[in-house]
CSV table of C-alpha atoms and ligand atoms in Angstrom, one decimal:
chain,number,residue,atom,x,y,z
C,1,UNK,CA,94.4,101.6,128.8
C,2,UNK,CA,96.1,101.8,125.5
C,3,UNK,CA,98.6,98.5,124.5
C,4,UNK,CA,100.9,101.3,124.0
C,5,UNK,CA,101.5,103.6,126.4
C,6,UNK,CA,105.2,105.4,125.3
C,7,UNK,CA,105.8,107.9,122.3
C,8,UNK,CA,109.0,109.1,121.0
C,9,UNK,CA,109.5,112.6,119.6
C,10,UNK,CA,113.0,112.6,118.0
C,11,UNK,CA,113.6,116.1,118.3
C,12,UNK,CA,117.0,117.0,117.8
C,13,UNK,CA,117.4,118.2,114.4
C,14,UNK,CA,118.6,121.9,113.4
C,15,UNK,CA,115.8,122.6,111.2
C,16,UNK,CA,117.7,124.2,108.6
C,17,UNK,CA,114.9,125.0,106.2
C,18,UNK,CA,113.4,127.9,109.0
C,19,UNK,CA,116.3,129.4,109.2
C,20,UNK,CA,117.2,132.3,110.7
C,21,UNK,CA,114.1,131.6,113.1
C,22,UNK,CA,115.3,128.3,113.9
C,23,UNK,CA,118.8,130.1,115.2
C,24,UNK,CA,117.7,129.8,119.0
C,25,UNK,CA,114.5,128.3,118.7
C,26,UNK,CA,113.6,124.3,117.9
C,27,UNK,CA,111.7,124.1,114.7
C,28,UNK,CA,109.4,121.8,117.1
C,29,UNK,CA,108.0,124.8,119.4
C,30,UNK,CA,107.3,127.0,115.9
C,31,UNK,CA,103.8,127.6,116.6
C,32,UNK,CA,100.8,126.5,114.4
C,33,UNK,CA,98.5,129.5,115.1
C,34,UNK,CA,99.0,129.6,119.0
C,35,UNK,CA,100.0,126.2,119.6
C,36,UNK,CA,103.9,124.3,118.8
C,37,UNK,CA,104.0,121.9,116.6
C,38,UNK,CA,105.3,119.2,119.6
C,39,UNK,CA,101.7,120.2,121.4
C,40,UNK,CA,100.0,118.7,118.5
C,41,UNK,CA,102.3,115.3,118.4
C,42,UNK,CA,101.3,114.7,122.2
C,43,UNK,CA,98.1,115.7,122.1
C,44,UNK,CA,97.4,112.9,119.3
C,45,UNK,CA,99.8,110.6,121.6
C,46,UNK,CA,97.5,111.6,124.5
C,47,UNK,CA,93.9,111.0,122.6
C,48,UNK,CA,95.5,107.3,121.5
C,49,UNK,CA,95.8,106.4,125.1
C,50,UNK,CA,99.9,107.5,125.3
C,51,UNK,CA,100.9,109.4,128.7
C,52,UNK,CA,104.7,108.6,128.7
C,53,UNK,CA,106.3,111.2,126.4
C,54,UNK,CA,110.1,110.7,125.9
C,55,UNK,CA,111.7,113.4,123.9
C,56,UNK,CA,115.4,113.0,121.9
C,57,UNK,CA,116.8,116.2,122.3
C,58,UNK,CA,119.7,118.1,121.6
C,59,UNK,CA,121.9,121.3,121.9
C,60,UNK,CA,119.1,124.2,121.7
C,61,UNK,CA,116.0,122.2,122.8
C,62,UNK,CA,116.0,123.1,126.2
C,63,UNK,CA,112.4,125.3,125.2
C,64,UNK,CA,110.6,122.1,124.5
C,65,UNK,CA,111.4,121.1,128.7
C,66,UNK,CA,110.7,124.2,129.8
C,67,UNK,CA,107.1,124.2,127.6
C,68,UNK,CA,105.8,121.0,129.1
C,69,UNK,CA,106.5,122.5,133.1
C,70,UNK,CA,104.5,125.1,135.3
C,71,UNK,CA,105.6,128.7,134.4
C,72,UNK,CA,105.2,129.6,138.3
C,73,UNK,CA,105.7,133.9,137.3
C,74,UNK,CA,103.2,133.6,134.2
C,75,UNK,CA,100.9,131.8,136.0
C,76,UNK,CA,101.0,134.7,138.8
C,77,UNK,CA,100.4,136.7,136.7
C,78,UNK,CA,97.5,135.7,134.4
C,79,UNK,CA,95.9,134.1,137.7
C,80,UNK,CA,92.0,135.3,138.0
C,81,UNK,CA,92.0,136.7,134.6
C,82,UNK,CA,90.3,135.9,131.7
C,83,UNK,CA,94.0,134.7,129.9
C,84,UNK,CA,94.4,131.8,132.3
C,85,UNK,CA,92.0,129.7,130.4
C,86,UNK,CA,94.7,130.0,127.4
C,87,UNK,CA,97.2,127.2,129.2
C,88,UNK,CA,94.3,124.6,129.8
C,89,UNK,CA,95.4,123.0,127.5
C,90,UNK,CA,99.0,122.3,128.7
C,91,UNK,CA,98.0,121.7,132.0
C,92,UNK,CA,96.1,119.0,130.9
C,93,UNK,CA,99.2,117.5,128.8
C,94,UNK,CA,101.2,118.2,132.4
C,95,UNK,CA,98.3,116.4,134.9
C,96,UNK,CA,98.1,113.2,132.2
C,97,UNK,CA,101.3,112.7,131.0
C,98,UNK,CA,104.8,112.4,132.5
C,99,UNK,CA,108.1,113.6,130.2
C,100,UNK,CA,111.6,112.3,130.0
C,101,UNK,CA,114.5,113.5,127.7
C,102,UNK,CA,117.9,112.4,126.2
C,103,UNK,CA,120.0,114.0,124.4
C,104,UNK,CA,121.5,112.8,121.2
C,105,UNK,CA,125.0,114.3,120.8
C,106,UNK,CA,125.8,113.9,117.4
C,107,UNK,CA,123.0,113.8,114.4
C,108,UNK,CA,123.8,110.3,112.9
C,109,UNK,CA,120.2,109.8,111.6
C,110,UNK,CA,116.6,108.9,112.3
C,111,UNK,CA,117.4,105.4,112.9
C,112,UNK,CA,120.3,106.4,115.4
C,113,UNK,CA,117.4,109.0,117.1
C,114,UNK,CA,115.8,106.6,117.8
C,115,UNK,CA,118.4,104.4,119.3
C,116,UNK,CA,119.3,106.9,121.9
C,117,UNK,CA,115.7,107.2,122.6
C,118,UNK,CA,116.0,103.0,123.8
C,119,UNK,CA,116.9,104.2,127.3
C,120,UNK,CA,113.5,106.2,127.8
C,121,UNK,CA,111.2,102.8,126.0
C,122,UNK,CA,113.1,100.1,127.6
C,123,UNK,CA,111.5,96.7,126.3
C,124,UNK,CA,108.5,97.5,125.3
C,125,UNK,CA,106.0,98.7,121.9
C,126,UNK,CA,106.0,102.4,121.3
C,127,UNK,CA,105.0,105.2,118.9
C,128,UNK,CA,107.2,107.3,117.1
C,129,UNK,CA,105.8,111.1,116.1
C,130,UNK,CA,108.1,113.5,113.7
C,131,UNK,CA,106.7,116.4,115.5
C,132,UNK,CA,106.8,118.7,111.7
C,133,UNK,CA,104.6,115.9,110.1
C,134,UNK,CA,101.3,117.7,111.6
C,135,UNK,CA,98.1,115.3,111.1
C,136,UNK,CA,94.5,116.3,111.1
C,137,UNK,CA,91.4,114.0,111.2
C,138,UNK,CA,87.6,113.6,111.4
C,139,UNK,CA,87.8,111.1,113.9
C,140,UNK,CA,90.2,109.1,116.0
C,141,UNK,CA,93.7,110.6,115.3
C,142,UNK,CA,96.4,108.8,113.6
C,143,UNK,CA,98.1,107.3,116.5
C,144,UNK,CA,94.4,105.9,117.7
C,145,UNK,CA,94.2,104.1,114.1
C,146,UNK,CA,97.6,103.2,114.5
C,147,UNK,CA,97.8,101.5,118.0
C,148,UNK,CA,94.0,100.0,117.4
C,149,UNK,CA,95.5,98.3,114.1
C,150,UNK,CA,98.6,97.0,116.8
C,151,UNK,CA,96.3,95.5,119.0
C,152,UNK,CA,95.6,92.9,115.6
C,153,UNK,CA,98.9,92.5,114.2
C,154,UNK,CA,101.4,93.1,116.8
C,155,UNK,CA,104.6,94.0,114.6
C,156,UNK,CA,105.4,97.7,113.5
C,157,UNK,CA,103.3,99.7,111.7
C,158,UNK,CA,104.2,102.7,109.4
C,159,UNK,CA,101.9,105.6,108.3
C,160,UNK,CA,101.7,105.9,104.6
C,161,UNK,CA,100.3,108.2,102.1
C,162,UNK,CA,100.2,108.3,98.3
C,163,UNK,CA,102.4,110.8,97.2
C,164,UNK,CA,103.2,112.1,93.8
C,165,UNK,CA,106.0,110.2,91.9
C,166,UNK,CA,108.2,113.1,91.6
C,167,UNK,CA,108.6,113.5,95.6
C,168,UNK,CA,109.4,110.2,96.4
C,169,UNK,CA,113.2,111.2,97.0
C,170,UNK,CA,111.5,113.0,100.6
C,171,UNK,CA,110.2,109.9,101.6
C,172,UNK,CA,110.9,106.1,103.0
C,173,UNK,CA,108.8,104.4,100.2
C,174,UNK,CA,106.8,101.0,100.7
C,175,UNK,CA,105.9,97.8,98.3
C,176,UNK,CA,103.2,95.7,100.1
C,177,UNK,CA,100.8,93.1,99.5
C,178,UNK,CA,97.2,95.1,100.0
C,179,UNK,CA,95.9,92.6,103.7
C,180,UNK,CA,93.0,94.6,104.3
C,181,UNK,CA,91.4,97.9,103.5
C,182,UNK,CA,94.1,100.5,103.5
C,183,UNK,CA,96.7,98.1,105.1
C,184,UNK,CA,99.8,96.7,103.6
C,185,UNK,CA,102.1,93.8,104.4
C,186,UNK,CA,105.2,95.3,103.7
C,187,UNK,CA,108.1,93.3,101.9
C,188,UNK,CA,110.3,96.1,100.6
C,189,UNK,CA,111.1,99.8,101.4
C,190,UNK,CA,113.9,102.4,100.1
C,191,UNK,CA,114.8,105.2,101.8
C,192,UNK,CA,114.1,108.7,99.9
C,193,UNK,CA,114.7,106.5,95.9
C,194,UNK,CA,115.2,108.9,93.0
C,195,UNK,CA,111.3,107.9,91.3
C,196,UNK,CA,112.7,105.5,88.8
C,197,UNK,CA,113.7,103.4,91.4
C,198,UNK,CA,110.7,103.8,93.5
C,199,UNK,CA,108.6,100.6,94.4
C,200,UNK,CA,105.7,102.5,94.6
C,201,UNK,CA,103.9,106.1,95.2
C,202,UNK,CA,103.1,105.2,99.1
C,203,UNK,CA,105.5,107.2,101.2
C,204,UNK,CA,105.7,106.8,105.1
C,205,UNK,CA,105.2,109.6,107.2
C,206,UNK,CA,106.2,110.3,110.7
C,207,UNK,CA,103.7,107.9,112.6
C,208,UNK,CA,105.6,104.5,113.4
C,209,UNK,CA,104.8,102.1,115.9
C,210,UNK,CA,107.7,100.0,116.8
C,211,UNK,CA,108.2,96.6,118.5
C,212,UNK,CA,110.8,96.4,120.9
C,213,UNK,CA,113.0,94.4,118.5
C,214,UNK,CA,113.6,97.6,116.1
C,215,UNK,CA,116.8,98.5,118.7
C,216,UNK,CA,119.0,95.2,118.1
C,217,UNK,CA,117.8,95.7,114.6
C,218,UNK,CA,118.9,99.0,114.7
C,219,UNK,CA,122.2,98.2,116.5
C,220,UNK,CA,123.1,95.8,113.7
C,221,UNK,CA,122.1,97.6,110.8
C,222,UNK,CA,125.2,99.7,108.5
C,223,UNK,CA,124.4,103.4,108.0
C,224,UNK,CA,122.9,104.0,104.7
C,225,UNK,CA,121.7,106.6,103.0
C,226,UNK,CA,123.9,109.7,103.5
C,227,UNK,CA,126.4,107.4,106.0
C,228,UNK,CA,123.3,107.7,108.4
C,229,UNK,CA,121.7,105.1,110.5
C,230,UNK,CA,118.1,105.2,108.9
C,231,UNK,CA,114.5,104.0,110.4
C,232,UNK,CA,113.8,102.9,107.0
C,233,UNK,CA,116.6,100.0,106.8
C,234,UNK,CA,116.2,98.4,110.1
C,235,UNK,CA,112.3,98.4,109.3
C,236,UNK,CA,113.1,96.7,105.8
C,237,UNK,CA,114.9,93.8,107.9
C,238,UNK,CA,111.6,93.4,110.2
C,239,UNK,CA,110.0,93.9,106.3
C,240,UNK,CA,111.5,90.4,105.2
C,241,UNK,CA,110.4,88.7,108.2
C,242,UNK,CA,106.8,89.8,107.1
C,243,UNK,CA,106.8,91.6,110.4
C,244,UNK,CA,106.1,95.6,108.7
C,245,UNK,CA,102.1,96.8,108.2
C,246,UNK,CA,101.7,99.8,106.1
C,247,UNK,CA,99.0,101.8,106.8
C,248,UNK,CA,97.1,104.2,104.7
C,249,UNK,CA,95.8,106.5,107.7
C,250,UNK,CA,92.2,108.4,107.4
C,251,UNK,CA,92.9,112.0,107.6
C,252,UNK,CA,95.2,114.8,106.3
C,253,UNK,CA,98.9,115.7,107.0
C,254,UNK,CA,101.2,118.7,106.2
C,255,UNK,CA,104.7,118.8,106.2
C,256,UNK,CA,105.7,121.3,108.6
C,257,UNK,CA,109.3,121.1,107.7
C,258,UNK,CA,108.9,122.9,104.8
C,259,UNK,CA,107.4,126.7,104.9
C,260,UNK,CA,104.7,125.7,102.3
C,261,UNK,CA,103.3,123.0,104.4
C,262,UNK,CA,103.9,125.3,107.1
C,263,UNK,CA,101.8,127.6,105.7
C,264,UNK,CA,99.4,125.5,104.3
C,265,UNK,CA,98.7,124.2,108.1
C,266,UNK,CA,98.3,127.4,109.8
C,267,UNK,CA,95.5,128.6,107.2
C,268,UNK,CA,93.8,125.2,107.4
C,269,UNK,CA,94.0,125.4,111.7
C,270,UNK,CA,92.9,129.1,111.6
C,271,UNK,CA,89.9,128.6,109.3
C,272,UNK,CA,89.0,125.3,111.3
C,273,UNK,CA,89.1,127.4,114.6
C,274,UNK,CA,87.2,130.5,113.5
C,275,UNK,CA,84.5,128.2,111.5
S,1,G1P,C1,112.2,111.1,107.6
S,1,G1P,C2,112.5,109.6,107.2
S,1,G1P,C3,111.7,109.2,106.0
S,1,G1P,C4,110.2,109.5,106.3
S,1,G1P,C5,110.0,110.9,106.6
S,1,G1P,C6,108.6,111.2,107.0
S,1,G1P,O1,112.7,111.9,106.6
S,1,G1P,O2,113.9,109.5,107.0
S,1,G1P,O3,111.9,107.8,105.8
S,1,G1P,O4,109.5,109.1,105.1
S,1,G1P,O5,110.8,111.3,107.7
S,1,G1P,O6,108.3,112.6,107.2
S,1,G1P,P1,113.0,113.5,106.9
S,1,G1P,O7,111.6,114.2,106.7
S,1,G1P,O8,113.5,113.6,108.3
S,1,G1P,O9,114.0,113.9,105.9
């Protein structure tokens, strides 16, 4: 039984940049090949040990809550034929894992996401997966590493990358003291910095494990960049308390919030499925 057993999927945001398909669908239920992006995010939740799934949603989202239930007419329907073997995979999501949803009413920020998310966690460690950052790996996935590397530090833990200098301003980006292979004590991080004012090329991406702490941090942090409350500040707090890992994850992600990562991620599945 995994240490951490709840994930948050912030999921509220309009996804602008897939417009007009994102008009009446969430950006989180676009499909990579046959499969939303959300499946992927539980499914890596799901292989680290993770069966609560809590889910910040908001006006529009009400697909992602019908997804993870029993489609009684469909089912009917494809019952006895050879299609029924198509929604294994979600009844296995459905037999392992339980799901519970908020809304967030107004979109004040990653940091505030997560805040409204506090009523599914309670007091307890949990992971965090931006659902459009879509991770592939040999091995464990990235929540596995992540929640393995918990079980020695027991503070937060952020995914990181290296990124190329001229992106930084689409990233939370880290300065850390190397621990261990790949692993970084964090003591400073700044929210999407033009790249002169970057403290380095490692830029977090949508894994986080949080301790329970993050929400009073959270609570008592001002809104930054853009007037919004960001994940990145409160985390720079916990930062100066030397209580922030960074760590460079073994495997490959694409940003499925933008249509070339988009792209890029449906070829790669396709041709990994039809190898
Ligand atoms: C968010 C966070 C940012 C982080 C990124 C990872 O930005 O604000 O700190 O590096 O996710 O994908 P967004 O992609 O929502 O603009």
């Amino acid at each position: 039984m995994s240490v951490i057993k709840k994930c948050l999927f912030p999921a509220a945001g309009y996804g602008t940049r897939f417009l007009p398909a994102t008009k009446a669908m969430p950006k989180e239920m676009l499909p990579i090949v046959t499969k939303p992006l959300i499946q992927y995010g539980v499914e890596e939740a799901m292989d680290a040990g993770i069966t609560e799934i809590g889910i910040v949603t908001g006006r529009g989202k009400r697909a992602i809550e019908d997804y993870f239930d029993i489609s009684y007419e469909l089912e009917q329907e494809i019952a006895g034929s050879d299609k029924e073997e198509l929604l294994n995979s979600t009844r296995e999501i459905m037999d392992r894992c339980t799901f519970s949803y908020t809304r967030q009413v107004e979109m004040k920020g990653l940091g505030h996401a997560i805040l409204v998310g506090e009523t599914l966690i309670g007091r307890e460690p949990f992971a965090v997966v931006l659902a459009d950052d879509y991770c592939v790996t040999e091995g464990d996935g990235v929540l596995t590493q992540m929640v393995k590397l918990y079980e020695k530090y027991q503070c937060s833990i952020v995914a990181i990358e290296e990124g190329p200098m001229d992106e930084t301003h689409k990233y939370s980006v880290i300065a850390g003291d190397l621990e261990a292979d790949g692993v970084y004590r964090v003591h400073n991080m700044v929210e999407k910095p033009a790249p002169e004012n970057a403290p380095s090329n490692l830029a977090i991406i949508g894994r986080y494990i949080l301790s329970p702490d993050i929400f009073d941090v959270i609570r008592s942090t001002p809104p930054g960049k853009n007037g919004e409350m960001q994940i990145t500040d409160a985390l720079q707090i916990q930062a100066q308390q030397g209580n922030v890992i960074g760590y460079r994850f073994q495997g490959r992600r694409f940003d499925c919030g933008s249509v070339d990562g988009f792209i890029d991620a449906t070829n790669y599945t396709y041709n990994a499925q039809s190898a």
